[in-house]
Coordinates of C-alpha atoms in Angstrom, one line a residue:
Chain A
M179 CA -19.7 -12.8 -11.0
T180 CA -18.6 -12.0 -7.5
T181 CA -20.5 -9.1 -5.9
L182 CA -18.5 -6.1 -5.0
S183 CA -17.4 -6.4 -1.3
R184 CA -15.3 -3.3 -0.7
R185 CA -16.2 0.3 -0.6
H186 CA -14.5 2.5 -3.2
D187 CA -14.4 6.3 -3.6
F188 CA -12.8 7.8 -6.7
V189 CA -11.5 11.0 -7.9
L190 CA -11.9 11.6 -11.8
V191 CA -9.7 14.3 -13.3
F192 CA -10.5 15.4 -16.9
D193 CA -9.7 18.4 -19.0
V194 CA -11.3 20.0 -22.0
T195 CA -9.4 22.0 -24.7
N196 CA -11.3 24.6 -26.9
G197 CA -14.7 22.9 -26.3
N198 CA -17.8 23.0 -24.3
P199 CA -17.9 20.1 -21.7
N200 CA -21.4 20.6 -20.6
G201 CA -23.7 23.3 -21.8
D202 CA -26.2 25.2 -19.7
P203 CA -29.6 25.1 -21.1
D204 CA -30.4 28.3 -18.9
A205 CA -27.7 30.2 -20.5
G206 CA -28.1 29.6 -24.2
N207 CA -25.7 26.5 -24.1
L208 CA -22.8 28.5 -22.5
P209 CA -20.5 26.2 -20.6
R210 CA -21.9 25.7 -17.1
L211 CA -20.5 28.3 -14.6
D212 CA -20.7 28.7 -11.0
P213 CA -22.0 32.3 -10.9
E214 CA -20.2 33.1 -7.6
T215 CA -16.7 31.9 -8.4
S216 CA -16.6 31.4 -12.2
H217 CA -15.5 27.9 -11.7
G218 CA -16.8 25.5 -14.5
L219 CA -19.3 22.8 -13.8
V220 CA -20.2 19.5 -15.5
S221 CA -23.4 17.9 -14.2
D222 CA -23.5 14.5 -12.6
V223 CA -26.0 13.3 -15.2
S224 CA -23.7 14.4 -18.2
L225 CA -21.0 12.2 -16.8
K226 CA -23.4 9.2 -16.4
R227 CA -24.7 9.7 -19.8
K228 CA -21.2 9.2 -21.2
I229 CA -20.6 6.1 -19.0
R230 CA -23.8 4.7 -20.4
N231 CA -22.8 5.5 -24.0
Y232 CA -19.4 3.9 -23.6
V233 CA -20.8 0.6 -22.1
E234 CA -23.4 0.5 -24.9
L235 CA -20.5 0.8 -27.4
A236 CA -18.1 -1.5 -25.8
R237 CA -20.5 -4.3 -24.6
A238 CA -23.2 -3.8 -27.3
G239 CA -25.7 -6.7 -27.2
E240 CA -23.9 -8.6 -24.5
A241 CA -26.1 -10.3 -22.0
G242 CA -26.4 -8.2 -18.8
H243 CA -24.9 -5.2 -20.3
H244 CA -27.9 -3.6 -22.0
I245 CA -28.5 0.0 -21.3
Y246 CA -32.0 1.0 -20.2
V247 CA -31.7 4.8 -20.6
Q248 CA -30.6 5.0 -24.2
E249 CA -29.7 7.9 -26.4
G250 CA -30.9 8.4 -29.9
A251 CA -30.5 5.8 -32.5
I252 CA -31.2 2.2 -31.7
L253 CA -28.4 0.2 -33.5
N254 CA -30.1 -3.2 -33.1
E255 CA -32.6 -3.9 -35.8
K256 CA -34.2 -6.6 -33.6
H257 CA -34.8 -4.1 -31.1
R258 CA -36.4 -1.7 -33.6
Q259 CA -38.9 -4.5 -34.5
A260 CA -39.7 -5.1 -30.9
Y261 CA -40.3 -1.4 -30.5
L262 CA -42.8 -1.4 -33.3
D263 CA -44.5 -4.4 -31.7
V264 CA -44.6 -2.9 -28.2
R265 CA -45.0 0.8 -28.7
P266 CA -48.8 0.5 -29.6
D267 CA -49.8 -0.8 -26.2
D268 CA -47.2 1.2 -24.4
A269 CA -49.4 4.0 -23.6
K270 CA -52.0 1.8 -22.3
A271 CA -49.5 -0.1 -20.1
R272 CA -48.7 3.3 -18.4
K273 CA -52.4 4.1 -17.7
D274 CA -53.4 0.6 -16.8
A275 CA -53.4 0.4 -13.1
K276 CA -53.9 -3.3 -13.2
L277 CA -50.3 -3.9 -14.5
N278 CA -48.8 -3.0 -11.3
P279 CA -47.1 -5.9 -9.4
K280 CA -49.5 -7.7 -6.9
D281 CA -47.0 -7.7 -4.0
D282 CA -43.7 -6.9 -2.7
A283 CA -42.3 -10.3 -4.1
E284 CA -43.3 -9.4 -7.5
A285 CA -41.9 -6.0 -7.3
Q286 CA -38.7 -7.6 -6.2
A287 CA -38.8 -10.1 -9.2
L288 CA -39.1 -7.0 -11.5
R289 CA -36.2 -5.1 -9.9
N290 CA -33.9 -8.3 -10.0
F291 CA -34.8 -8.7 -13.7
M292 CA -33.9 -5.1 -14.5
C293 CA -30.6 -5.3 -12.4
R294 CA -29.5 -8.5 -14.0
N295 CA -30.0 -7.3 -17.7
F296 CA -29.2 -3.6 -17.6
F297 CA -25.8 -2.3 -16.6
D298 CA -27.1 1.1 -15.9
V299 CA -30.0 0.0 -13.6
R300 CA -27.4 -2.1 -11.7
T301 CA -24.9 0.7 -11.5
F302 CA -26.9 4.0 -11.1
G303 CA -30.3 2.5 -10.1
A304 CA -33.6 3.4 -11.5
V305 CA -37.1 4.4 -10.4
M306 CA -39.8 2.1 -11.4
S307 CA -43.4 3.0 -11.2
T308 CA -44.4 -0.2 -9.6
G309 CA -47.1 1.3 -7.6
I310 CA -45.6 -0.1 -4.4
N311 CA -43.1 1.6 -2.3
C312 CA -41.7 3.7 -5.2
G313 CA -40.1 0.6 -6.4
Q314 CA -36.8 2.3 -6.5
V315 CA -33.5 0.7 -7.2
K316 CA -30.7 2.6 -5.5
G317 CA -27.5 2.0 -7.5
P318 CA -24.2 1.7 -5.7
V319 CA -22.4 4.3 -7.8
Q320 CA -23.0 7.9 -6.8
M321 CA -21.5 10.6 -9.0
T322 CA -21.2 14.2 -8.1
F323 CA -20.8 17.5 -10.0
A324 CA -17.5 18.1 -11.6
S325 CA -16.0 21.5 -11.2
S326 CA -13.0 23.1 -12.6
V327 CA -10.0 23.7 -10.4
E328 CA -9.6 27.3 -11.5
P329 CA -12.1 29.8 -12.8
I330 CA -12.8 29.4 -16.4
L331 CA -13.3 31.9 -19.1
P332 CA -15.9 30.8 -21.6
V333 CA -15.1 32.3 -25.2
E334 CA -17.9 33.0 -27.8
V335 CA -16.9 32.3 -31.3
S336 CA -18.9 33.5 -34.1
I337 CA -19.1 31.2 -37.1
T338 CA -20.7 31.4 -40.5
R339 CA -22.5 28.9 -42.7
M340 CA -22.4 29.3 -46.5
A341 CA -26.0 28.1 -46.9
A342 CA -29.5 29.2 -45.9
T343 CA -32.0 26.9 -44.0
N344 CA -35.0 27.7 -46.3
E345 CA -36.1 30.1 -49.1
A346 CA -37.6 32.7 -46.7
E347 CA -34.3 33.0 -44.9
Q348 CA -32.6 33.3 -48.3
K349 CA -34.9 36.2 -49.3
K350 CA -34.3 38.0 -46.2
R351 CA -30.5 37.7 -46.6
A352 CA -30.8 38.8 -50.2
E353 CA -32.5 42.1 -49.4
G354 CA -29.4 43.0 -47.2
A355 CA -26.6 42.1 -49.9
E356 CA -25.9 44.8 -52.4
D357 CA -22.9 43.3 -54.3
G358 CA -25.0 40.5 -55.9
D359 CA -22.6 37.9 -54.6
T360 CA -24.7 34.7 -54.3
R361 CA -22.1 33.4 -51.8
T362 CA -22.8 36.0 -49.2
D363 CA -26.6 36.1 -50.0
N364 CA -27.2 32.8 -48.3
R365 CA -24.7 33.2 -45.5
T366 CA -26.0 32.7 -41.8
M367 CA -24.2 33.3 -38.7
G368 CA -23.9 31.0 -35.8
R369 CA -22.3 30.8 -32.3
K370 CA -20.2 28.4 -30.6
H371 CA -19.1 28.6 -26.9
I372 CA -15.8 27.1 -25.9
V373 CA -13.6 26.9 -22.8
P374 CA -10.1 27.4 -24.0
Y375 CA -8.8 25.1 -21.4
G376 CA -10.4 23.7 -18.2
L377 CA -9.3 21.1 -15.7
Y378 CA -12.2 19.5 -13.9
V379 CA -12.4 17.2 -11.0
A380 CA -15.4 14.9 -10.2
H381 CA -15.8 12.7 -7.0
G382 CA -17.6 9.4 -7.1
F383 CA -18.6 7.0 -4.5
I384 CA -19.3 3.2 -4.7
S385 CA -21.2 1.7 -1.9
A386 CA -20.6 -2.1 -1.4
K387 CA -23.7 -2.5 0.5
F388 CA -25.9 -1.3 -2.5
A389 CA -23.8 -3.4 -4.7
E390 CA -25.1 -6.4 -2.8
R391 CA -28.6 -5.4 -3.5
T392 CA -28.3 -4.7 -7.3
G393 CA -25.8 -7.5 -8.1
F394 CA -23.0 -4.9 -9.1
S395 CA -19.9 -7.2 -9.4
E396 CA -16.2 -6.7 -9.4
A397 CA -16.3 -7.1 -13.2
D398 CA -18.8 -4.4 -13.4
L399 CA -16.4 -2.2 -11.3
D400 CA -13.6 -2.9 -13.9
L401 CA -16.0 -1.9 -16.7
L402 CA -17.0 1.2 -14.7
F403 CA -13.4 2.3 -14.4
E404 CA -12.8 1.3 -18.1
A405 CA -15.6 3.5 -19.0
L406 CA -14.4 6.5 -16.9
T407 CA -11.1 6.1 -18.7
N408 CA -12.3 5.9 -22.3
M409 CA -15.6 7.6 -22.3
F410 CA -14.5 10.8 -23.8
E411 CA -12.7 9.1 -26.5
H412 CA -16.1 8.0 -27.9
D413 CA -17.7 11.2 -27.3
R414 CA -16.2 13.4 -29.9
S415 CA -18.4 16.1 -31.4
A416 CA -18.2 19.6 -32.9
A417 CA -19.2 21.1 -29.5
R418 CA -17.1 19.0 -27.2
G419 CA -13.5 20.0 -28.5
E420 CA -10.8 17.9 -27.0
M421 CA -11.8 16.1 -23.8
T422 CA -9.5 13.6 -22.0
T423 CA -9.6 11.7 -18.7
R424 CA -6.3 12.6 -17.3
R425 CA -6.3 10.9 -13.9
L426 CA -8.5 8.4 -12.3
I427 CA -7.5 7.7 -8.9
A428 CA -9.6 5.2 -6.7
F429 CA -9.5 4.5 -3.0
R430 CA -10.3 0.9 -2.3
H431 CA -11.4 0.2 1.4
E432 CA -10.8 -3.1 3.0
N433 CA -14.0 -2.9 4.7
A434 CA -17.4 -2.9 2.9
L435 CA -18.5 0.1 5.1
G436 CA -15.1 1.8 4.5
N437 CA -12.0 2.5 6.5
A438 CA -11.7 6.3 6.4
P439 CA -14.0 9.3 5.8
A440 CA -14.2 10.0 2.0
H441 CA -13.5 13.8 2.2
K442 CA -10.1 13.1 3.9
L443 CA -9.1 10.7 1.1
F444 CA -10.1 13.2 -1.6
D445 CA -8.1 15.7 0.3
R446 CA -5.0 13.6 -0.5
V447 CA -5.3 14.4 -4.2
R448 CA -3.8 17.9 -4.6
I449 CA -3.8 19.7 -7.9
G450 CA -1.7 22.8 -8.1
R451 CA 0.0 24.9 -10.8
N452 CA 3.3 24.0 -12.4
V453 CA 5.7 26.8 -12.1
D454 CA 9.0 25.7 -13.8
G455 CA 8.4 22.2 -12.4
E456 CA 7.7 23.4 -9.0
F457 CA 4.1 22.7 -7.4
R458 CA 2.3 25.9 -6.4
E459 CA -1.1 26.0 -4.7
L460 CA -3.9 27.2 -6.9
D461 CA -4.7 30.2 -4.4
D462 CA -1.0 31.1 -4.2
R463 CA -1.0 34.9 -4.6
G464 CA 2.2 34.8 -6.6
L465 CA 0.4 33.1 -9.5
G466 CA -1.2 36.5 -10.3
N467 CA 1.2 37.4 -13.2
L468 CA 1.3 33.9 -14.6
A469 CA -0.4 33.2 -18.0
P470 CA -3.6 31.3 -17.6
A471 CA -3.3 27.3 -17.9
R472 CA -3.8 26.1 -21.5
K473 CA -2.6 22.5 -21.3
F474 CA -2.5 19.7 -18.7
S475 CA 1.2 20.0 -17.9
D476 CA 0.5 23.5 -16.6
Y477 CA -0.9 21.7 -13.7
I478 CA 0.6 19.1 -11.2
V479 CA -1.5 16.4 -9.6
Q480 CA -0.1 15.1 -6.5
I481 CA -1.2 12.1 -4.4
N482 CA -0.3 12.2 -0.8
R483 CA 0.5 8.6 0.1
E484 CA 1.9 9.3 3.5
G485 CA 0.1 7.9 6.6
L486 CA -2.7 6.3 4.7
P487 CA -5.4 5.0 7.0
E488 CA -5.3 1.3 7.8
G489 CA -7.0 -0.8 5.1
V490 CA -7.1 1.9 2.3
E491 CA -5.4 1.3 -0.8
I492 CA -4.8 3.7 -3.6
L493 CA -5.4 2.6 -7.2
D494 CA -3.7 4.8 -9.6
L495 CA -5.7 3.8 -12.6
V496 CA -4.8 6.5 -15.1
Chain B
M258 CA -32.4 11.6 25.7
S259 CA -29.0 10.6 27.1
Y260 CA -28.4 8.7 23.8
G261 CA -27.8 11.7 21.7
I262 CA -25.5 12.1 18.9
R263 CA -24.1 15.0 17.0
L264 CA -22.9 14.9 13.5
H265 CA -21.3 17.6 11.4
V266 CA -22.2 17.5 7.7
W267 CA -21.4 19.7 4.8
G268 CA -21.1 19.8 1.1
R269 CA -20.9 21.9 -2.0
H270 CA -24.6 22.0 -2.8
A271 CA -27.8 20.7 -1.4
L272 CA -31.3 20.3 -2.7
F273 CA -34.0 19.6 -0.1
T274 CA -37.0 19.7 -2.4
R275 CA -40.1 21.4 -1.2
P276 CA -42.9 19.0 -1.8
E277 CA -45.1 21.8 -3.4
L278 CA -42.3 22.7 -5.8
K279 CA -41.2 19.4 -7.2
V280 CA -41.4 19.9 -11.0
E281 CA -38.8 22.6 -11.0
R282 CA -37.2 21.7 -7.7
T283 CA -36.8 24.4 -5.2
T284 CA -35.0 23.6 -2.1
Y285 CA -36.0 24.5 1.6
D286 CA -33.8 27.1 3.2
V287 CA -32.6 24.6 5.8
M288 CA -32.2 20.8 5.9
P289 CA -35.5 19.4 7.0
P290 CA -35.7 16.6 9.6
S291 CA -36.5 13.8 7.2
A292 CA -33.3 14.6 5.1
A293 CA -31.2 14.6 8.4
R294 CA -32.8 11.2 9.2
G295 CA -31.7 9.8 6.0
I296 CA -28.2 11.0 6.5
L297 CA -28.1 9.2 9.9
E298 CA -29.6 6.1 8.3
A299 CA -26.9 6.0 5.7
I300 CA -24.4 5.7 8.5
H301 CA -26.1 3.2 10.7
W302 CA -29.6 2.0 10.8
K303 CA -31.4 -1.3 11.8
P304 CA -35.2 -2.1 12.0
A305 CA -34.6 -2.2 15.8
I306 CA -34.1 1.5 15.9
R307 CA -35.8 4.9 14.9
W308 CA -33.8 8.0 14.5
V309 CA -35.4 11.1 16.0
I310 CA -33.9 14.5 15.1
D311 CA -33.8 16.9 17.9
R312 CA -32.1 20.1 16.5
I313 CA -30.5 21.1 13.4
H314 CA -27.8 24.0 13.5
V315 CA -27.2 26.1 10.3
L316 CA -23.5 27.1 10.2
E317 CA -23.4 28.9 6.8
P318 CA -25.3 31.8 5.4
I319 CA -28.3 30.5 3.2
R320 CA -27.4 31.1 -0.5
F321 CA -29.1 29.7 -3.6
Q322 CA -28.1 28.9 -7.1
S323 CA -30.1 27.6 -10.1
I324 CA -29.1 24.6 -12.2
R325 CA -31.0 23.4 -15.2
R326 CA -30.6 19.9 -16.4
N327 CA -32.0 17.5 -19.0
E328 CA -33.9 14.9 -17.3
V329 CA -35.9 11.9 -18.4
G330 CA -39.7 12.4 -18.2
H331 CA -41.0 9.0 -17.1
K332 CA -40.3 6.2 -14.8
A333 CA -39.8 2.6 -15.9
P334 CA -43.3 1.1 -16.4
A335 CA -43.6 -2.1 -14.4
G336 CA -46.0 -3.6 -17.0
T337 CA -43.6 -3.4 -19.8
I338 CA -40.9 -5.2 -17.6
K339 CA -43.3 -7.9 -16.8
R340 CA -44.2 -8.4 -20.3
A341 CA -40.5 -8.6 -21.3
M342 CA -40.0 -11.2 -18.5
N343 CA -42.8 -13.4 -19.8
R344 CA -41.5 -13.0 -23.4
G345 CA -38.1 -13.6 -22.5
D346 CA -36.9 -10.8 -24.7
L347 CA -35.6 -7.3 -23.9
G348 CA -37.1 -5.6 -26.9
G349 CA -39.0 -2.5 -26.2
L350 CA -37.6 -2.2 -22.8
Q351 CA -35.3 0.9 -23.4
L352 CA -36.1 4.3 -22.6
L353 CA -35.2 6.9 -25.3
V354 CA -34.0 10.0 -23.6
D355 CA -34.1 12.1 -26.8
E356 CA -37.8 11.3 -27.2
D357 CA -38.7 11.7 -23.5
R358 CA -36.8 14.7 -22.5
Q359 CA -37.7 17.4 -19.9
Q360 CA -35.3 20.4 -19.1
R361 CA -35.9 21.3 -15.5
A362 CA -34.3 23.8 -13.2
S363 CA -33.3 23.1 -9.6
T364 CA -32.8 25.9 -7.2
V365 CA -30.2 24.5 -4.8
L366 CA -28.2 25.7 -1.6
V367 CA -24.7 26.7 -2.0
N368 CA -21.9 25.6 0.6
P369 CA -24.4 24.3 3.2
A370 CA -23.0 23.1 6.5
Y371 CA -25.1 21.7 9.5
V372 CA -24.7 20.1 12.8
I373 CA -27.5 17.4 13.3
E374 CA -28.4 16.6 16.9
A375 CA -30.4 13.4 17.2
H376 CA -31.2 10.3 19.4
F377 CA -32.7 7.1 18.6
E378 CA -35.5 5.1 20.0
L379 CA -36.0 1.3 20.0
T380 CA -38.9 0.1 17.9
A381 CA -41.3 -2.7 18.3
R382 CA -38.9 -4.9 16.2
A383 CA -36.2 -4.7 18.8
D384 CA -35.3 -8.0 20.5
A385 CA -33.3 -8.9 23.4
S386 CA -29.9 -8.4 21.7
D387 CA -30.8 -4.8 21.0
N388 CA -29.9 -2.2 23.4
E389 CA -29.3 1.4 23.2
G390 CA -25.7 1.4 24.1
K391 CA -24.8 -1.1 21.4
H392 CA -26.3 0.9 18.5
L393 CA -25.0 4.1 20.0
D394 CA -21.5 2.6 19.9
I395 CA -22.0 1.3 16.5
F396 CA -23.0 4.8 15.1
N397 CA -20.3 6.6 16.9
R398 CA -17.6 4.1 15.9
R399 CA -18.7 4.3 12.2
A400 CA -19.1 8.0 12.0
A401 CA -15.7 8.7 13.7
R402 CA -13.9 6.3 11.2
G403 CA -15.9 7.7 8.2
Q404 CA -17.6 4.5 7.6
C405 CA -21.0 4.4 6.0
F406 CA -23.5 2.1 4.5
H407 CA -23.6 4.4 1.5
Q408 CA -22.3 8.0 1.2
P409 CA -24.9 10.3 2.7
C410 CA -26.2 13.1 0.5
L411 CA -27.8 16.6 1.0
G412 CA -31.2 16.0 -0.5
T413 CA -30.3 14.3 -3.7
R414 CA -27.5 11.8 -4.4
E415 CA -25.5 13.9 -6.8
F416 CA -24.9 16.3 -3.9
A417 CA -22.7 14.2 -1.6
A418 CA -22.4 15.0 2.0
S419 CA -19.0 14.8 4.0
F420 CA -19.6 14.1 7.6
A421 CA -17.7 14.1 10.8
L422 CA -18.8 13.0 14.4
I423 CA -18.6 15.5 17.1
E424 CA -17.2 13.5 19.9
P425 CA -19.7 12.6 22.7
G426 CA -19.0 14.6 25.8
T427 CA -18.5 18.0 24.2
P428 CA -20.8 20.7 25.7
L429 CA -24.2 21.3 24.0
P430 CA -25.2 24.7 22.9
S431 CA -28.3 25.7 24.9
P432 CA -31.0 28.3 24.2
Q433 CA -29.6 30.1 27.2
G434 CA -25.9 29.5 26.8
P435 CA -23.5 30.0 23.9
S436 CA -24.4 29.2 20.4
W437 CA -22.6 26.7 18.1
G438 CA -20.4 29.5 16.8
A439 CA -19.3 30.5 20.2
L440 CA -18.7 27.0 21.3
C441 CA -16.6 26.2 18.2
R442 CA -14.6 29.5 18.5
S443 CA -13.8 28.4 22.1
G444 CA -12.7 25.1 20.8
A445 CA -15.2 23.1 22.6
A446 CA -16.8 21.2 19.7
N447 CA -14.0 18.9 18.7
A448 CA -15.0 17.3 15.6
T449 CA -12.5 17.2 12.7
P450 CA -12.8 19.4 10.8
A451 CA -14.4 21.5 13.6
P452 CA -17.8 23.0 12.7
T453 CA -17.6 26.6 12.7
R454 CA -19.9 29.4 12.4
A455 CA -18.1 32.8 11.7
P456 CA -19.5 35.6 13.9
E457 CA -20.3 37.6 10.6
A458 CA -22.6 34.6 9.8
E459 CA -24.7 35.2 12.9
T460 CA -27.2 37.5 11.1
A461 CA -30.9 37.9 11.2
D462 CA -31.1 35.5 8.3
L463 CA -30.2 32.8 10.6
G464 CA -32.5 34.0 13.3
F465 CA -30.1 35.8 15.5
G466 CA -31.5 38.7 17.3
S467 CA -35.1 37.6 16.6
P468 CA -36.5 34.2 15.4
R469 CA -37.0 33.9 11.7
D470 CA -40.2 31.9 10.5
L471 CA -39.5 29.4 7.9
G472 CA -43.1 28.6 7.5
Y473 CA -44.4 25.0 7.3
M474 CA -41.7 22.6 6.6
L475 CA -41.7 18.7 5.9
W476 CA -41.1 17.0 9.2
D477 CA -41.1 13.6 7.6
I478 CA -43.3 11.1 5.6
D479 CA -45.5 8.5 7.4
H480 CA -44.4 5.5 5.5
A481 CA -46.6 3.2 7.6
V482 CA -49.9 4.7 6.4
P483 CA -51.3 4.0 2.9
G484 CA -50.7 6.8 0.5
R485 CA -47.6 7.9 2.6
P486 CA -48.9 11.3 3.8
S487 CA -46.5 14.1 4.7
M488 CA -46.3 15.4 8.1
L489 CA -45.4 19.1 8.5
F490 CA -44.3 21.4 11.3
R491 CA -43.8 25.2 11.7
A492 CA -40.0 25.7 11.5
A493 CA -38.3 28.6 12.8
L494 CA -34.6 29.6 13.0
R495 CA -33.6 30.7 16.5
D496 CA -30.0 31.7 16.9
G497 CA -28.9 29.5 14.0
M498 CA -30.8 26.5 15.1
V499 CA -34.1 24.8 14.2
E500 CA -35.8 23.0 17.0
V501 CA -37.5 19.9 15.8
P502 CA -40.6 18.7 17.6
Q503 CA -40.6 15.1 18.9
P504 CA -42.7 12.4 17.2
G505 CA -46.4 12.5 18.4
S506 CA -46.1 16.1 19.5
P507 CA -49.0 18.5 18.8
E508 CA -46.6 20.7 16.7
V509 CA -46.4 17.8 13.9
K510 CA -49.3 18.4 11.7
R511 CA -50.8 15.9 9.2

């Protein structure tokens, strides 16, 4: 387990077809939109959730690859037992001030234990209420919001269900129906929000110096890139539509502190519209009459490899 | 004061949480000094030095947006971790997000850009090998090359900050002289990309014409005192710039 010794910055390009990549709780689960530009957004925490879920699936039960912030069902029966054992005094543990670590050394031991066992604590960090100095673990991996390269148009799709939730609802429906068709009596309407097509870009940063602190290793980095590549494959659901990681481009620095500003490296990844095989800038006024993009091949992703700063290497992972 | 540095920072969003509005986070209108200090420390810091923020220049109009996200309601309880360590079993150490979920909105800044003017002082932990020139060189070298300890952020880590050093030796905007916007338009501030403020952004909102009072703002947190109290100061935007009081000055209130 060699600790990561080089800084990395990465660009994740993913797309969605007829799905909702990330609903906005403020807008009735409409796809998130930047209200000023109509560009779609996917929050950092949404992407991190998918990375956690992938690692949980791919490395289930492996030592050092447990996931601390879990979603939903606990697959492991033994864990469930432990839960039942531990849950009753869990509430007490939160209130009982005496359970806080005595000193910094103990807080450090707790942090090391968590980093050693849990992939997500080691990668993204965690806040532990140790009662001393916040007891925070800052993880080496920093994710930002993903935003779509062009404005998206969310579409509302009305759907019907041939059943009622309960009798009261059934009665209410029956009053409205006159033809006595039992099929329509119980019908309820619902709504889905989809984005016909959207290409999103997220940036991420991996600090080698924080990796030293949490023990984030080269193997963990490979697993992170594997997760970024495959996470949408295991996140299928009625709401998501088709989501795919299209490109994953990482910049590896020779130096732990880096060899070039991140924003300049990110500028090397240019995305434009594909007009008969020709690259056109997204803000090209000549695109006005073009049909909206509906598939990944409507875009061209270019990586500028010219004059790369000394000590920076481009890893074209997908 | 001759050891000043100037750093241009910008990003897509920023969230400088007001301490009094932490549950549904609301950002300050302008980057507070403590956040600026954190950005500098992300690039270079040693226990031997202490960054002191002198001025913060606001380059973009102040605009807000709301973002609501699902968050986890609790922190990791140390007691549970300790019990798991003693038992040698990870059972019960998970946090179930579905059962412990809170939806919280954050009011964030849109397209923020700042120039931080700062200097550093040597602390009691400096020894013979620490001199100001050394640390100044390290900072300038790192910032110019885009090196950092970890990518700095604008308040919270999901809002990454891009940064560029404004080369030493460029003229300083002064209260009597030209503002940042005027300096940049004359090509004097030679960072790449150059920090610019469009003439149309020089509005009353940024304190052009008459100072704009921002009320009490967090100056920094006193980590040396138990309970880590906040220190506040009365912030005002004058010609697109917040003048930050020096440590120990009477303007810093506890």
